[in-house]
């Protein structure tokens, strides 16, 4: 889970967003559901291949709503 959390935080920072208090909870869910090789998948919407960490869909959620679908990343 630590590696997934670190990857999520790194992508968040690189994209110019900030992590929320929910990021650790989602990282744990990703670890249980997908493991290291598919960590970017969205545990809240795993049937949608277009939605993953810092995808265009994730970015549009953040720009529109101020926070992503999983409530992991938000605008600064």
PDB file of N, CA and C in Angstrom:
ATOM      1  N   UNK A   1       0.827  -1.195   0.000  1.00  0.00           N
ATOM      2  CA  UNK A   1       0.000   0.000   0.000  1.00  0.00           C
ATOM      3  C   UNK A   1       0.866   1.252   0.000  1.00  0.00           C
ATOM      4  N   UNK A   2       2.001   1.197   0.642  1.00  0.00           N
ATOM      5  CA  UNK A   2       2.883   2.362   0.734  1.00  0.00           C
ATOM      6  C   UNK A   2       3.316   2.842  -0.643  1.00  0.00           C
ATOM      7  N   UNK A   3       3.666   1.900  -1.523  1.00  0.00           N
ATOM      8  CA  UNK A   3       4.084   2.274  -2.873  1.00  0.00           C
ATOM      9  C   UNK A   3       2.938   2.920  -3.642  1.00  0.00           C
ATOM     10  N   UNK A   4       1.739   2.384  -3.498  1.00  0.00           N
ATOM     11  CA  UNK A   4       0.580   2.940  -4.186  1.00  0.00           C
ATOM     12  C   UNK A   4       0.307   4.354  -3.679  1.00  0.00           C
ATOM     13  N   UNK A   5       0.348   4.541  -2.381  1.00  0.00           N
ATOM     14  CA  UNK A   5       0.123   5.864  -1.801  1.00  0.00           C
ATOM     15  C   UNK A   5       1.179   6.847  -2.298  1.00  0.00           C
ATOM     16  N   UNK A   6       2.419   6.426  -2.341  1.00  0.00           N
ATOM     17  CA  UNK A   6       3.498   7.291  -2.834  1.00  0.00           C
ATOM     18  C   UNK A   6       3.287   7.648  -4.299  1.00  0.00           C
ATOM     19  N   UNK A   7       2.872   6.679  -5.108  1.00  0.00           N
ATOM     20  CA  UNK A   7       2.602   6.936  -6.531  1.00  0.00           C
ATOM     21  C   UNK A   7       1.441   7.912  -6.693  1.00  0.00           C
ATOM     22  N   UNK A   8       0.390   7.728  -5.894  1.00  0.00           N
ATOM     23  CA  UNK A   8      -0.776   8.610  -5.963  1.00  0.00           C
ATOM     24  C   UNK A   8      -0.381  10.041  -5.596  1.00  0.00           C
ATOM     25  N   UNK A   9       0.404  10.186  -4.544  1.00  0.00           N
ATOM     26  CA  UNK A   9       0.836  11.519  -4.119  1.00  0.00           C
ATOM     27  C   UNK A   9       1.736  12.168  -5.160  1.00  0.00           C
ATOM     28  N   UNK A  10       2.607  11.385  -5.781  1.00  0.00           N
ATOM     29  CA  UNK A  10       3.511  11.919  -6.801  1.00  0.00           C
ATOM     30  C   UNK A  10       2.728  12.403  -8.017  1.00  0.00           C
ATOM     31  N   UNK A  11       1.757  11.614  -8.483  1.00  0.00           N
ATOM     32  CA  UNK A  11       0.936  12.023  -9.629  1.00  0.00           C
ATOM     33  C   UNK A  11       0.135  13.279  -9.296  1.00  0.00           C
ATOM     34  N   UNK A  12      -0.368  13.345  -8.092  1.00  0.00           N
ATOM     35  CA  UNK A  12      -1.139  14.487  -7.627  1.00  0.00           C
ATOM     36  C   UNK A  12      -0.289  15.759  -7.678  1.00  0.00           C
ATOM     37  N   UNK A  13       0.898  15.679  -7.111  1.00  0.00           N
ATOM     38  CA  UNK A  13       1.790  16.834  -7.082  1.00  0.00           C
ATOM     39  C   UNK A  13       2.192  17.262  -8.492  1.00  0.00           C
ATOM     40  N   UNK A  14       2.530  16.288  -9.323  1.00  0.00           N
ATOM     41  CA  UNK A  14       2.950  16.585 -10.698  1.00  0.00           C
ATOM     42  C   UNK A  14       1.830  17.281 -11.488  1.00  0.00           C
ATOM     43  N   UNK A  15       0.584  16.901 -11.214  1.00  0.00           N
ATOM     44  CA  UNK A  15      -0.561  17.483 -11.919  1.00  0.00           C
ATOM     45  C   UNK A  15      -0.965  18.841 -11.351  1.00  0.00           C
ATOM     46  N   UNK A  16      -0.396  19.212 -10.207  1.00  0.00           N
ATOM     47  CA  UNK A  16      -0.710  20.508  -9.622  1.00  0.00           C
ATOM     48  C   UNK A  16      -1.918  20.513  -8.702  1.00  0.00           C
ATOM     49  N   UNK A  17      -2.300  19.330  -8.210  1.00  0.00           N
ATOM     50  CA  UNK A  17      -3.419  19.219  -7.280  1.00  0.00           C
ATOM     51  C   UNK A  17      -2.900  18.931  -5.878  1.00  0.00           C
ATOM     52  N   UNK A  18      -3.801  18.857  -4.916  1.00  0.00           N
ATOM     53  CA  UNK A  18      -3.421  18.509  -3.552  1.00  0.00           C
ATOM     54  C   UNK A  18      -4.172  17.248  -3.120  1.00  0.00           C
ATOM     55  N   UNK A  19      -3.521  16.383  -2.339  1.00  0.00           N
ATOM     56  CA  UNK A  19      -4.210  15.196  -1.843  1.00  0.00           C
ATOM     57  C   UNK A  19      -5.179  15.578  -0.732  1.00  0.00           C
ATOM     58  N   UNK A  20      -6.223  14.806  -0.594  1.00  0.00           N
ATOM     59  CA  UNK A  20      -7.198  15.017   0.470  1.00  0.00           C
ATOM     60  C   UNK A  20      -6.963  13.995   1.582  1.00  0.00           C
ATOM     61  N   UNK A  21      -7.715  14.109   2.641  1.00  0.00           N
ATOM     62  CA  UNK A  21      -7.619  13.157   3.753  1.00  0.00           C
ATOM     63  C   UNK A  21      -8.065  11.759   3.335  1.00  0.00           C
ATOM     64  N   UNK A  22      -8.777  11.647   2.218  1.00  0.00           N
ATOM     65  CA  UNK A  22      -9.300  10.370   1.737  1.00  0.00           C
ATOM     66  C   UNK A  22      -8.261   9.543   0.974  1.00  0.00           C
ATOM     67  N   UNK A  23      -7.116  10.120   0.651  1.00  0.00           N
ATOM     68  CA  UNK A  23      -6.156   9.453  -0.226  1.00  0.00           C
ATOM     69  C   UNK A  23      -5.634   8.139   0.362  1.00  0.00           C
ATOM     70  N   UNK A  24      -5.391   8.080   1.654  1.00  0.00           N
ATOM     71  CA  UNK A  24      -4.891   6.838   2.259  1.00  0.00           C
ATOM     72  C   UNK A  24      -5.938   5.732   2.199  1.00  0.00           C
ATOM     73  N   UNK A  25      -7.187   6.071   2.442  1.00  0.00           N
ATOM     74  CA  UNK A  25      -8.273   5.100   2.396  1.00  0.00           C
ATOM     75  C   UNK A  25      -8.395   4.513   0.984  1.00  0.00           C
ATOM     76  N   UNK A  26      -8.320   5.356  -0.017  1.00  0.00           N
ATOM     77  CA  UNK A  26      -8.430   4.896  -1.401  1.00  0.00           C
ATOM     78  C   UNK A  26      -7.195   4.082  -1.790  1.00  0.00           C
ATOM     79  N   UNK A  27      -6.023   4.472  -1.328  1.00  0.00           N
ATOM     80  CA  UNK A  27      -4.804   3.702  -1.607  1.00  0.00           C
ATOM     81  C   UNK A  27      -4.927   2.287  -1.029  1.00  0.00           C
ATOM     82  N   UNK A  28      -5.495   2.160   0.159  1.00  0.00           N
ATOM     83  CA  UNK A  28      -5.700   0.835   0.764  1.00  0.00           C
ATOM     84  C   UNK A  28      -6.676   0.014  -0.073  1.00  0.00           C
ATOM     85  N   UNK A  29      -7.749   0.644  -0.533  1.00  0.00           N
ATOM     86  CA  UNK A  29      -8.724  -0.058  -1.371  1.00  0.00           C
ATOM     87  C   UNK A  29      -8.080  -0.511  -2.675  1.00  0.00           C
ATOM     88  N   UNK A  30      -7.291   0.354  -3.281  1.00  0.00           N
ATOM     89  CA  UNK A  30      -6.596  -0.007  -4.519  1.00  0.00           C
ATOM     90  C   UNK A  30      -5.656  -1.182  -4.285  1.00  0.00           C
ATOM     91  N   UNK A  31      -4.982  -1.191  -3.154  1.00  0.00           N
ATOM     92  CA  UNK A  31      -4.056  -2.272  -2.822  1.00  0.00           C
ATOM     93  C   UNK A  31      -4.797  -3.604  -2.716  1.00  0.00           C
ATOM     94  N   UNK A  32      -5.938  -3.592  -2.065  1.00  0.00           N
ATOM     95  CA  UNK A  32      -6.733  -4.824  -1.908  1.00  0.00           C
ATOM     96  C   UNK A  32      -7.348  -5.267  -3.230  1.00  0.00           C
ATOM     97  N   UNK A  33      -7.828  -4.313  -4.013  1.00  0.00           N
ATOM     98  CA  UNK A  33      -8.572  -4.649  -5.227  1.00  0.00           C
ATOM     99  C   UNK A  33      -7.695  -4.922  -6.448  1.00  0.00           C
ATOM    100  N   UNK A  34      -6.630  -4.137  -6.617  1.00  0.00           N
ATOM    101  CA  UNK A  34      -5.894  -4.176  -7.878  1.00  0.00           C
ATOM    102  C   UNK A  34      -4.430  -4.557  -7.754  1.00  0.00           C
ATOM    103  N   UNK A  35      -3.836  -4.371  -6.611  1.00  0.00           N
ATOM    104  CA  UNK A  35      -2.407  -4.620  -6.388  1.00  0.00           C
ATOM    105  C   UNK A  35      -1.545  -3.603  -7.124  1.00  0.00           C
ATOM    106  N   UNK A  36      -0.257  -3.788  -7.040  1.00  0.00           N
ATOM    107  CA  UNK A  36       0.712  -2.805  -7.529  1.00  0.00           C
ATOM    108  C   UNK A  36       0.641  -2.551  -9.037  1.00  0.00           C
ATOM    109  N   UNK A  37       0.394  -3.575  -9.832  1.00  0.00           N
ATOM    110  CA  UNK A  37       0.473  -3.423 -11.281  1.00  0.00           C
ATOM    111  C   UNK A  37      -0.700  -2.661 -11.895  1.00  0.00           C
ATOM    112  N   UNK A  38      -1.818  -2.534 -11.203  1.00  0.00           N
ATOM    113  CA  UNK A  38      -2.973  -1.801 -11.734  1.00  0.00           C
ATOM    114  C   UNK A  38      -3.432  -0.722 -10.762  1.00  0.00           C
ATOM    115  N   UNK A  39      -2.508  -0.144 -10.013  1.00  0.00           N
ATOM    116  CA  UNK A  39      -2.850   0.781  -8.932  1.00  0.00           C
ATOM    117  C   UNK A  39      -3.606   2.015  -9.400  1.00  0.00           C
ATOM    118  N   UNK A  40      -3.473   2.408 -10.660  1.00  0.00           N
ATOM    119  CA  UNK A  40      -4.130   3.629 -11.121  1.00  0.00           C
ATOM    120  C   UNK A  40      -5.639   3.471 -11.296  1.00  0.00           C
ATOM    121  N   UNK A  41      -6.123   2.245 -11.420  1.00  0.00           N
ATOM    122  CA  UNK A  41      -7.558   2.033 -11.615  1.00  0.00           C
ATOM    123  C   UNK A  41      -8.373   2.669 -10.505  1.00  0.00           C
ATOM    124  N   UNK A  42      -9.583   3.036 -10.822  1.00  0.00           N
ATOM    125  CA  UNK A  42     -10.467   3.706  -9.873  1.00  0.00           C
ATOM    126  C   UNK A  42     -11.301   2.675  -9.107  1.00  0.00           C
ATOM    127  N   UNK A  43     -11.136   2.562  -7.795  1.00  0.00           N
ATOM    128  CA  UNK A  43     -11.919   1.589  -7.033  1.00  0.00           C
ATOM    129  C   UNK A  43     -13.390   1.979  -6.911  1.00  0.00           C
ATOM    130  N   UNK A  44     -13.691   3.239  -7.132  1.00  0.00           N
ATOM    131  CA  UNK A  44     -15.075   3.722  -7.037  1.00  0.00           C
ATOM    132  C   UNK A  44     -15.838   3.506  -8.338  1.00  0.00           C
ATOM    133  N   UNK A  45     -15.123   3.334  -9.431  1.00  0.00           N
ATOM    134  CA  UNK A  45     -15.740   3.209 -10.753  1.00  0.00           C
ATOM    135  C   UNK A  45     -14.876   2.300 -11.618  1.00  0.00           C
ATOM    136  N   UNK A  46     -14.598   1.094 -11.138  1.00  0.00           N
ATOM    137  CA  UNK A  46     -13.651   0.204 -11.805  1.00  0.00           C
ATOM    138  C   UNK A  46     -14.139  -0.317 -13.148  1.00  0.00           C
ATOM    139  N   UNK A  47     -15.422  -0.161 -13.460  1.00  0.00           N
ATOM    140  CA  UNK A  47     -15.920  -0.617 -14.759  1.00  0.00           C
ATOM    141  C   UNK A  47     -15.616   0.389 -15.867  1.00  0.00           C
ATOM    142  N   UNK A  48     -15.234   1.612 -15.480  1.00  0.00           N
ATOM    143  CA  UNK A  48     -14.976   2.654 -16.461  1.00  0.00           C
ATOM    144  C   UNK A  48     -13.474   2.756 -16.706  1.00  0.00           C
ATOM    145  N   UNK A  49     -13.010   2.268 -17.846  1.00  0.00           N
ATOM    146  CA  UNK A  49     -11.584   2.268 -18.147  1.00  0.00           C
ATOM    147  C   UNK A  49     -11.033   3.670 -18.393  1.00  0.00           C
ATOM    148  N   UNK A  50     -11.897   4.641 -18.602  1.00  0.00           N
ATOM    149  CA  UNK A  50     -11.444   6.010 -18.841  1.00  0.00           C
ATOM    150  C   UNK A  50     -11.167   6.748 -17.530  1.00  0.00           C
ATOM    151  N   UNK A  51     -11.622   6.205 -16.425  1.00  0.00           N
ATOM    152  CA  UNK A  51     -11.439   6.867 -15.135  1.00  0.00           C
ATOM    153  C   UNK A  51     -10.321   6.166 -14.365  1.00  0.00           C
ATOM    154  N   UNK A  52      -9.256   6.907 -14.106  1.00  0.00           N
ATOM    155  CA  UNK A  52      -8.145   6.422 -13.306  1.00  0.00           C
ATOM    156  C   UNK A  52      -7.427   7.633 -12.741  1.00  0.00           C
ATOM    157  N   UNK A  53      -6.477   7.428 -11.849  1.00  0.00           N
ATOM    158  CA  UNK A  53      -5.801   8.537 -11.187  1.00  0.00           C
ATOM    159  C   UNK A  53      -5.201   9.534 -12.176  1.00  0.00           C
ATOM    160  N   UNK A  54      -5.659  10.754 -12.070  1.00  0.00           N
ATOM    161  CA  UNK A  54      -5.208  11.903 -12.863  1.00  0.00           C
ATOM    162  C   UNK A  54      -5.431  11.686 -14.363  1.00  0.00           C
ATOM    163  N   UNK A  55      -6.462  10.919 -14.709  1.00  0.00           N
ATOM    164  CA  UNK A  55      -6.870  10.788 -16.112  1.00  0.00           C
ATOM    165  C   UNK A  55      -7.557  12.080 -16.542  1.00  0.00           C
ATOM    166  N   UNK A  56      -7.848  12.195 -17.811  1.00  0.00           N
ATOM    167  CA  UNK A  56      -8.571  13.376 -18.292  1.00  0.00           C
ATOM    168  C   UNK A  56      -9.929  13.484 -17.615  1.00  0.00           C
ATOM    169  N   UNK A  57     -10.578  12.352 -17.379  1.00  0.00           N
ATOM    170  CA  UNK A  57     -11.877  12.358 -16.694  1.00  0.00           C
ATOM    171  C   UNK A  57     -11.719  12.819 -15.250  1.00  0.00           C
ATOM    172  N   UNK A  58     -10.671  12.359 -14.592  1.00  0.00           N
ATOM    173  CA  UNK A  58     -10.373  12.784 -13.219  1.00  0.00           C
ATOM    174  C   UNK A  58     -10.114  14.296 -13.184  1.00  0.00           C
ATOM    175  N   UNK A  59      -9.299  14.767 -14.114  1.00  0.00           N
ATOM    176  CA  UNK A  59      -8.993  16.202 -14.180  1.00  0.00           C
ATOM    177  C   UNK A  59     -10.250  17.022 -14.417  1.00  0.00           C
ATOM    178  N   UNK A  60     -11.138  16.539 -15.296  1.00  0.00           N
ATOM    179  CA  UNK A  60     -12.361  17.305 -15.565  1.00  0.00           C
ATOM    180  C   UNK A  60     -13.253  17.346 -14.328  1.00  0.00           C
ATOM    181  N   UNK A  61     -13.296  16.245 -13.555  1.00  0.00           N
ATOM    182  CA  UNK A  61     -14.042  16.237 -12.289  1.00  0.00           C
ATOM    183  C   UNK A  61     -13.487  17.307 -11.346  1.00  0.00           C
ATOM    184  N   UNK A  62     -12.157  17.355 -11.234  1.00  0.00           N
ATOM    185  CA  UNK A  62     -11.514  18.304 -10.322  1.00  0.00           C
ATOM    186  C   UNK A  62     -11.771  19.736 -10.764  1.00  0.00           C
ATOM    187  N   UNK A  63     -11.656  19.991 -12.049  1.00  0.00           N
ATOM    188  CA  UNK A  63     -11.870  21.354 -12.547  1.00  0.00           C
ATOM    189  C   UNK A  63     -13.328  21.779 -12.379  1.00  0.00           C
ATOM    190  N   UNK A  64     -14.259  20.853 -12.596  1.00  0.00           N
ATOM    191  CA  UNK A  64     -15.683  21.162 -12.486  1.00  0.00           C
ATOM    192  C   UNK A  64     -16.152  21.223 -11.034  1.00  0.00           C
ATOM    193  N   UNK A  65     -15.761  20.204 -10.245  1.00  0.00           N
ATOM    194  CA  UNK A  65     -16.306  20.035  -8.895  1.00  0.00           C
ATOM    195  C   UNK A  65     -15.345  20.442  -7.776  1.00  0.00           C
ATOM    196  N   UNK A  66     -14.069  20.657  -8.134  1.00  0.00           N
ATOM    197  CA  UNK A  66     -13.073  20.999  -7.139  1.00  0.00           C
ATOM    198  C   UNK A  66     -12.420  19.787  -6.496  1.00  0.00           C
ATOM    199  N   UNK A  67     -12.938  18.590  -6.802  1.00  0.00           N
ATOM    200  CA  UNK A  67     -12.433  17.344  -6.219  1.00  0.00           C
ATOM    201  C   UNK A  67     -12.711  16.202  -7.198  1.00  0.00           C
ATOM    202  N   UNK A  68     -11.888  15.171  -7.164  1.00  0.00           N
ATOM    203  CA  UNK A  68     -12.085  14.050  -8.084  1.00  0.00           C
ATOM    204  C   UNK A  68     -13.204  13.122  -7.602  1.00  0.00           C
ATOM    205  N   UNK A  69     -13.562  12.181  -8.444  1.00  0.00           N
ATOM    206  CA  UNK A  69     -14.634  11.230  -8.192  1.00  0.00           C
ATOM    207  C   UNK A  69     -14.429  10.458  -6.888  1.00  0.00           C
ATOM    208  N   UNK A  70     -13.201  10.044  -6.598  1.00  0.00           N
ATOM    209  CA  UNK A  70     -12.884   9.261  -5.387  1.00  0.00           C
ATOM    210  C   UNK A  70     -12.599  10.136  -4.170  1.00  0.00           C
ATOM    211  N   UNK A  71     -12.598  11.437  -4.382  1.00  0.00           N
ATOM    212  CA  UNK A  71     -12.291  12.390  -3.307  1.00  0.00           C
ATOM    213  C   UNK A  71     -10.865  12.231  -2.783  1.00  0.00           C
ATOM    214  N   UNK A  72      -9.930  11.961  -3.712  1.00  0.00           N
ATOM    215  CA  UNK A  72      -8.499  11.827  -3.369  1.00  0.00           C
ATOM    216  C   UNK A  72      -7.733  13.109  -3.650  1.00  0.00           C
ATOM    217  N   UNK A  73      -8.110  13.775  -4.738  1.00  0.00           N
ATOM    218  CA  UNK A  73      -7.364  14.941  -5.210  1.00  0.00           C
ATOM    219  C   UNK A  73      -8.300  16.136  -5.312  1.00  0.00           C
ATOM    220  N   UNK A  74      -7.766  17.306  -5.001  1.00  0.00           N
ATOM    221  CA  UNK A  74      -8.573  18.519  -5.127  1.00  0.00           C
ATOM    222  C   UNK A  74      -7.723  19.651  -5.683  1.00  0.00           C
ATOM    223  N   UNK A  75      -8.411  20.706  -6.070  1.00  0.00           N
ATOM    224  CA  UNK A  75      -7.708  21.917  -6.525  1.00  0.00           C
ATOM    225  C   UNK A  75      -6.947  22.514  -5.365  1.00  0.00           C
ATOM    226  N   UNK A  76      -5.885  23.244  -5.691  1.00  0.00           N
ATOM    227  CA  UNK A  76      -5.117  23.945  -4.644  1.00  0.00           C
ATOM    228  C   UNK A  76      -5.937  25.091  -4.109  1.00  0.00           C
TER     229      UNK A  76
END
